[in-house]
XYZ file of C-alpha atoms in Angstrom:
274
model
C 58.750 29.851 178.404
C 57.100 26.631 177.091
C 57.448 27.480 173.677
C 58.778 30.303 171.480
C 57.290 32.128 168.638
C 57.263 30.829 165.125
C 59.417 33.031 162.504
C 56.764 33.714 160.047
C 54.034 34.574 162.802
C 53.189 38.241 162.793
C 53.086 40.514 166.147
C 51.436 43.187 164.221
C 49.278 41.500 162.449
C 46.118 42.184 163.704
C 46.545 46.041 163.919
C 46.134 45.962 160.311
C 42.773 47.517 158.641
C 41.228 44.378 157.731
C 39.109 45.887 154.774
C 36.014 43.058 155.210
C 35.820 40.604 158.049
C 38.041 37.896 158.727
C 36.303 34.682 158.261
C 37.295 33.405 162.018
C 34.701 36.640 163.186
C 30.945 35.742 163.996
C 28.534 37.626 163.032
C 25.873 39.517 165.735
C 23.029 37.168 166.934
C 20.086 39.144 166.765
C 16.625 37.527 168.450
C 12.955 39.004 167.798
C 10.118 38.323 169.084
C 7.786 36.953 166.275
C 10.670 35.449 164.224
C 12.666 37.888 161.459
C 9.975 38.263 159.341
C 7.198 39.644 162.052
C 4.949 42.747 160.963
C 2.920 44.611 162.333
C 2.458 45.667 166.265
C 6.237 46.169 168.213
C 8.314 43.559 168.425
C 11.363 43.712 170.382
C 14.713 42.840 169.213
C 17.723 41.549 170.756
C 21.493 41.702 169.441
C 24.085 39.661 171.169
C 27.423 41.601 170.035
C 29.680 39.811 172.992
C 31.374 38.117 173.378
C 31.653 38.002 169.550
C 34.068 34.743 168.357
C 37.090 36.052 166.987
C 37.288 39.252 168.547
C 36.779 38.747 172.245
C 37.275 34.159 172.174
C 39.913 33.559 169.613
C 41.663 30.542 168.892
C 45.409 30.122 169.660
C 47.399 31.505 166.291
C 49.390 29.145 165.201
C 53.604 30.032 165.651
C 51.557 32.444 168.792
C 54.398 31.624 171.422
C 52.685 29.982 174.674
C 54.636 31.693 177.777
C 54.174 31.426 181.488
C 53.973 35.220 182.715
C 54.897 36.469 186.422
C 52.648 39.283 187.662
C 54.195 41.817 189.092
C 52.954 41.795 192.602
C 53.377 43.651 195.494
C 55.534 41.255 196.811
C 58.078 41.798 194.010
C 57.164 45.535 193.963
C 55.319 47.053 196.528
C 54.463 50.412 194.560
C 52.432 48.272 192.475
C 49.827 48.010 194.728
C 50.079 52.306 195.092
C 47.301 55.171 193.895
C 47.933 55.747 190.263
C 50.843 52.230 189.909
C 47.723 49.620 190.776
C 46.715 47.776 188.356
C 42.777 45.745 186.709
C 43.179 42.784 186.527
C 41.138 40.233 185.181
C 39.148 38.023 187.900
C 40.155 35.193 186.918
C 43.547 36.251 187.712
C 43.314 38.024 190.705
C 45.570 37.037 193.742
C 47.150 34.910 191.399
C 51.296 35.010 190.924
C 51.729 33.121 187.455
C 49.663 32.526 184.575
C 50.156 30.671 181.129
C 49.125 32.392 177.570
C 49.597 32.938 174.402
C 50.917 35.989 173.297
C 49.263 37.498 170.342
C 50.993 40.364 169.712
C 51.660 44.316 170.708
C 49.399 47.441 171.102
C 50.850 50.689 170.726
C 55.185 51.934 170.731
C 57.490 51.197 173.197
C 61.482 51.901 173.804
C 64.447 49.790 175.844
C 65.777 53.534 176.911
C 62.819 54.727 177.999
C 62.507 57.854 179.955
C 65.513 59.364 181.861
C 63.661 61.924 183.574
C 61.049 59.456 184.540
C 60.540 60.182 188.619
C 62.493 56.850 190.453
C 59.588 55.276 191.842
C 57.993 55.325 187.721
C 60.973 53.029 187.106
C 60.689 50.852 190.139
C 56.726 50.409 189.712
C 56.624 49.413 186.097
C 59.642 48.649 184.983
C 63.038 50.123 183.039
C 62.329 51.206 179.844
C 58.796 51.768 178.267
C 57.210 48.465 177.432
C 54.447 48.585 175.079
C 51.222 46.617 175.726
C 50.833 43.622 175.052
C 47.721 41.316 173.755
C 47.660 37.843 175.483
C 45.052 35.151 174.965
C 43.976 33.253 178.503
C 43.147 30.146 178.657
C 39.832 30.329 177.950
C 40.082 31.764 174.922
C 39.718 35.680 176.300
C 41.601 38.312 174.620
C 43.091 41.247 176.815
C 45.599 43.764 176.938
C 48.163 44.513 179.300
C 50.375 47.413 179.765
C 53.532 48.209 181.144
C 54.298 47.467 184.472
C 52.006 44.039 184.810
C 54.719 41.955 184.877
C 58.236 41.582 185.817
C 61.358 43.034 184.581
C 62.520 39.425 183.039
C 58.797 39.508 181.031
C 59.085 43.009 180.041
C 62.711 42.704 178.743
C 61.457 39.888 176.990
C 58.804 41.539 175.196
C 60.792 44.739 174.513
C 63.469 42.496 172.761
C 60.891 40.847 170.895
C 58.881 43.927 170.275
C 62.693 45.554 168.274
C 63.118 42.824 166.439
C 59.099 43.316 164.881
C 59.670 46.977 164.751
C 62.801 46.262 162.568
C 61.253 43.701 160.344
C 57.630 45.542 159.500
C 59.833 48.582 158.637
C 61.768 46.900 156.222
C 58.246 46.719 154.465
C 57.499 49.792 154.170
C 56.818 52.454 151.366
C 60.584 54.131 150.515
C 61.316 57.109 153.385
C 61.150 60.374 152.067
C 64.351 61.870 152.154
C 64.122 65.819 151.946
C 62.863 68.761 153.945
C 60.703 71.152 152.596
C 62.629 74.283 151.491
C 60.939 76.418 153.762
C 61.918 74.559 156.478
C 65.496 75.039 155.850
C 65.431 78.521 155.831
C 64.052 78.753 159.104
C 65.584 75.910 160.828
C 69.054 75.390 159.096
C 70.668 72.076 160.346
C 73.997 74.833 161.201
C 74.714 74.077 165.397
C 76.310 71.677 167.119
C 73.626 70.963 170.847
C 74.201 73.867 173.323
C 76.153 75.943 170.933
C 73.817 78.966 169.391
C 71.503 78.276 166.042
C 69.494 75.638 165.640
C 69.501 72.267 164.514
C 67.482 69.071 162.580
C 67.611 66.117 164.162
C 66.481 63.111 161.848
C 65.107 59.776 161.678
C 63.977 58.052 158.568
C 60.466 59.339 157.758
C 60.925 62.211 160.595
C 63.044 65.470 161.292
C 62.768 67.475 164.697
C 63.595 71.202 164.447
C 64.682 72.614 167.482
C 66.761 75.456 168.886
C 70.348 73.607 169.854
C 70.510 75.298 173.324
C 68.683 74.628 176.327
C 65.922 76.574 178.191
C 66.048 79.424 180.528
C 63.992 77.591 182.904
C 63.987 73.054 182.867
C 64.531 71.198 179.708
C 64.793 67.697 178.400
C 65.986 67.522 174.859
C 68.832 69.784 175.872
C 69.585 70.352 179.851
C 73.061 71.998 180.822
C 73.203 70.196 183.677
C 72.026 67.148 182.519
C 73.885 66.382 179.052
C 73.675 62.866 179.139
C 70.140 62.176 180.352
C 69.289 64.925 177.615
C 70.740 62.674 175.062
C 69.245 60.094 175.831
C 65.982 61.762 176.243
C 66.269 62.792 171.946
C 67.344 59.516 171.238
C 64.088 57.619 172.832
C 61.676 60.699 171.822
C 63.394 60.039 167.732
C 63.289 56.381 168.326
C 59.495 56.475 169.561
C 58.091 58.861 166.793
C 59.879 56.722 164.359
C 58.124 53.859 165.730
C 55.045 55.673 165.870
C 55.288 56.165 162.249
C 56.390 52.222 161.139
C 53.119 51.022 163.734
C 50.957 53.424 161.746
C 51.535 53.158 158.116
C 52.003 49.728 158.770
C 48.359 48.896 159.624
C 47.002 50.671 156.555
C 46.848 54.712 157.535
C 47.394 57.457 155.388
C 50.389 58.645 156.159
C 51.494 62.328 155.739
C 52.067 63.333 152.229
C 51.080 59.858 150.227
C 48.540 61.618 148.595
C 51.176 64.602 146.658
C 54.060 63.811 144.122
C 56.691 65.499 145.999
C 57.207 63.565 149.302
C 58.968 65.121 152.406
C 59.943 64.062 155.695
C 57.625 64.816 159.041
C 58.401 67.624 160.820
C 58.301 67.761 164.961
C 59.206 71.532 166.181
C 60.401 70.946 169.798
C 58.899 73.606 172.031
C 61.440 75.789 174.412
């Protein structure tokens, strides 16, 4: 890493509504034939939308941490280069090992658990856990994204560390979490079982509850599995930890969230299926 991010830069910045544009955006370029003001007989018209400064070329943020980033080839991996595992890459980076940019910021959720019942060779090909993607700048001012799995595990853990400790600062900024469940709700889903013993249960997070029966399926589960108790845990722990996430990422950037708009405020509800 050649240099490391500045405390008061924001990795969520720019998923934020912006409400006008941002004075670093250009506007269109539009060309006619005949000059703006031409009447009469068609003329055509031209608009240049891209690469639009400030959207697709951007200037390096300042506190944006500047990082050397490993791809994660074939030689590291060799599912990577596999059916549905392969990856786009930019050309300027193709058959390339190691690049240098600036990383902007995140795109979507991601969780350091990930995915227990993930098949083996998900894991291998992209990567433990579920890394969200990330926005880089290249050295020639390009912005692009890039998702789990397009570079190595020491990258990805990394971001995922880096990607927590955002998650956990932008929710400290937040409206106050609701903290009751609609009446209704409790009757039919009373929070009254322990997991795998009959009834059902509530399983919370701050702005979120999942109902669910508290035994497992006749046929294959994952948020409770007989034979499977721990990966099951685990399972609830990184679906509750995404949704919550899911949640901080969206009110965060401006959305109306569920209930703003009544008096009485109530948490989420998720009803798990089987």
């Amino acid at each position: 890493m050649l240099s490391t991010a500045n405390a008061s830069y924001d990795f969520f910045g720019n998923i934020i509504y912006p409400g006008e544009r941002r004075p670093e955006v250009s506007l269109d370029r539009i060309e006619q034939e005949g000059g703006p003001d031409a009447a009469g007989a068609y003329h055509r018209r031209v608009v240049h939308w891209w690469p639009k400064q400030g959207v697709d070329i951007v200037e390096a943020p300042e506190g944006a941490p500047l990082r050397t980033w490993t791809i994660r080839t074939a030689d590291v991996e060799p599912l990577v280069g596999a059916g549905t595992y392969a990856k786009w890459w930019p050309q300027t980076l193709r058959g390339e090992t190691q690049f240098e940019a600036h990383l902007l910021g995140f795109r979507g959720i991601g969780s350091e658990t990930g995915h227990p019942f993930f098949p083996f060779a998900e894991e291998r090909a992209r990567g433990p856990g579920i890394a969200p993607a990330v926005v880089l700048r290249l050295e020639d001012g390009r912005k692009r994204v890039f998702t789990r799995g397009a570079f190595i595990d020491e990258d990805q853990a990394y971001l995922m560390d880096l990607y927590r400790q955002e998650m956990n600062r932008i929710s400290e900024t937040l409206e106050p979490a609701p903290t009751k469940v609609r009446e209704s709700t409790q009757r039919e889903f009373p929070d009254a079982a322990e997991p795998y013993e009959p009834g059902t249960i509530q399983l919370h997070t701050d702005h979120i509850v999942f109902l669910a029966g508290s035994e497992p399926p006749a046929g294959w589960g994952e948020f409770f599995n007989s034979e499977y108790k721990e990966e099951a845990a685990v399972f609830r722990n990184t679906f509750k930890s995404l949704a919550q996430d899911f949640w901080v990422y969206n009110e965060y950037a401006g959305r109306l969230m569920p209930y703003w708009e009544r008096d009485e405020q109530y948490k989420y509800e998720i009803r798990v299926g089987n």
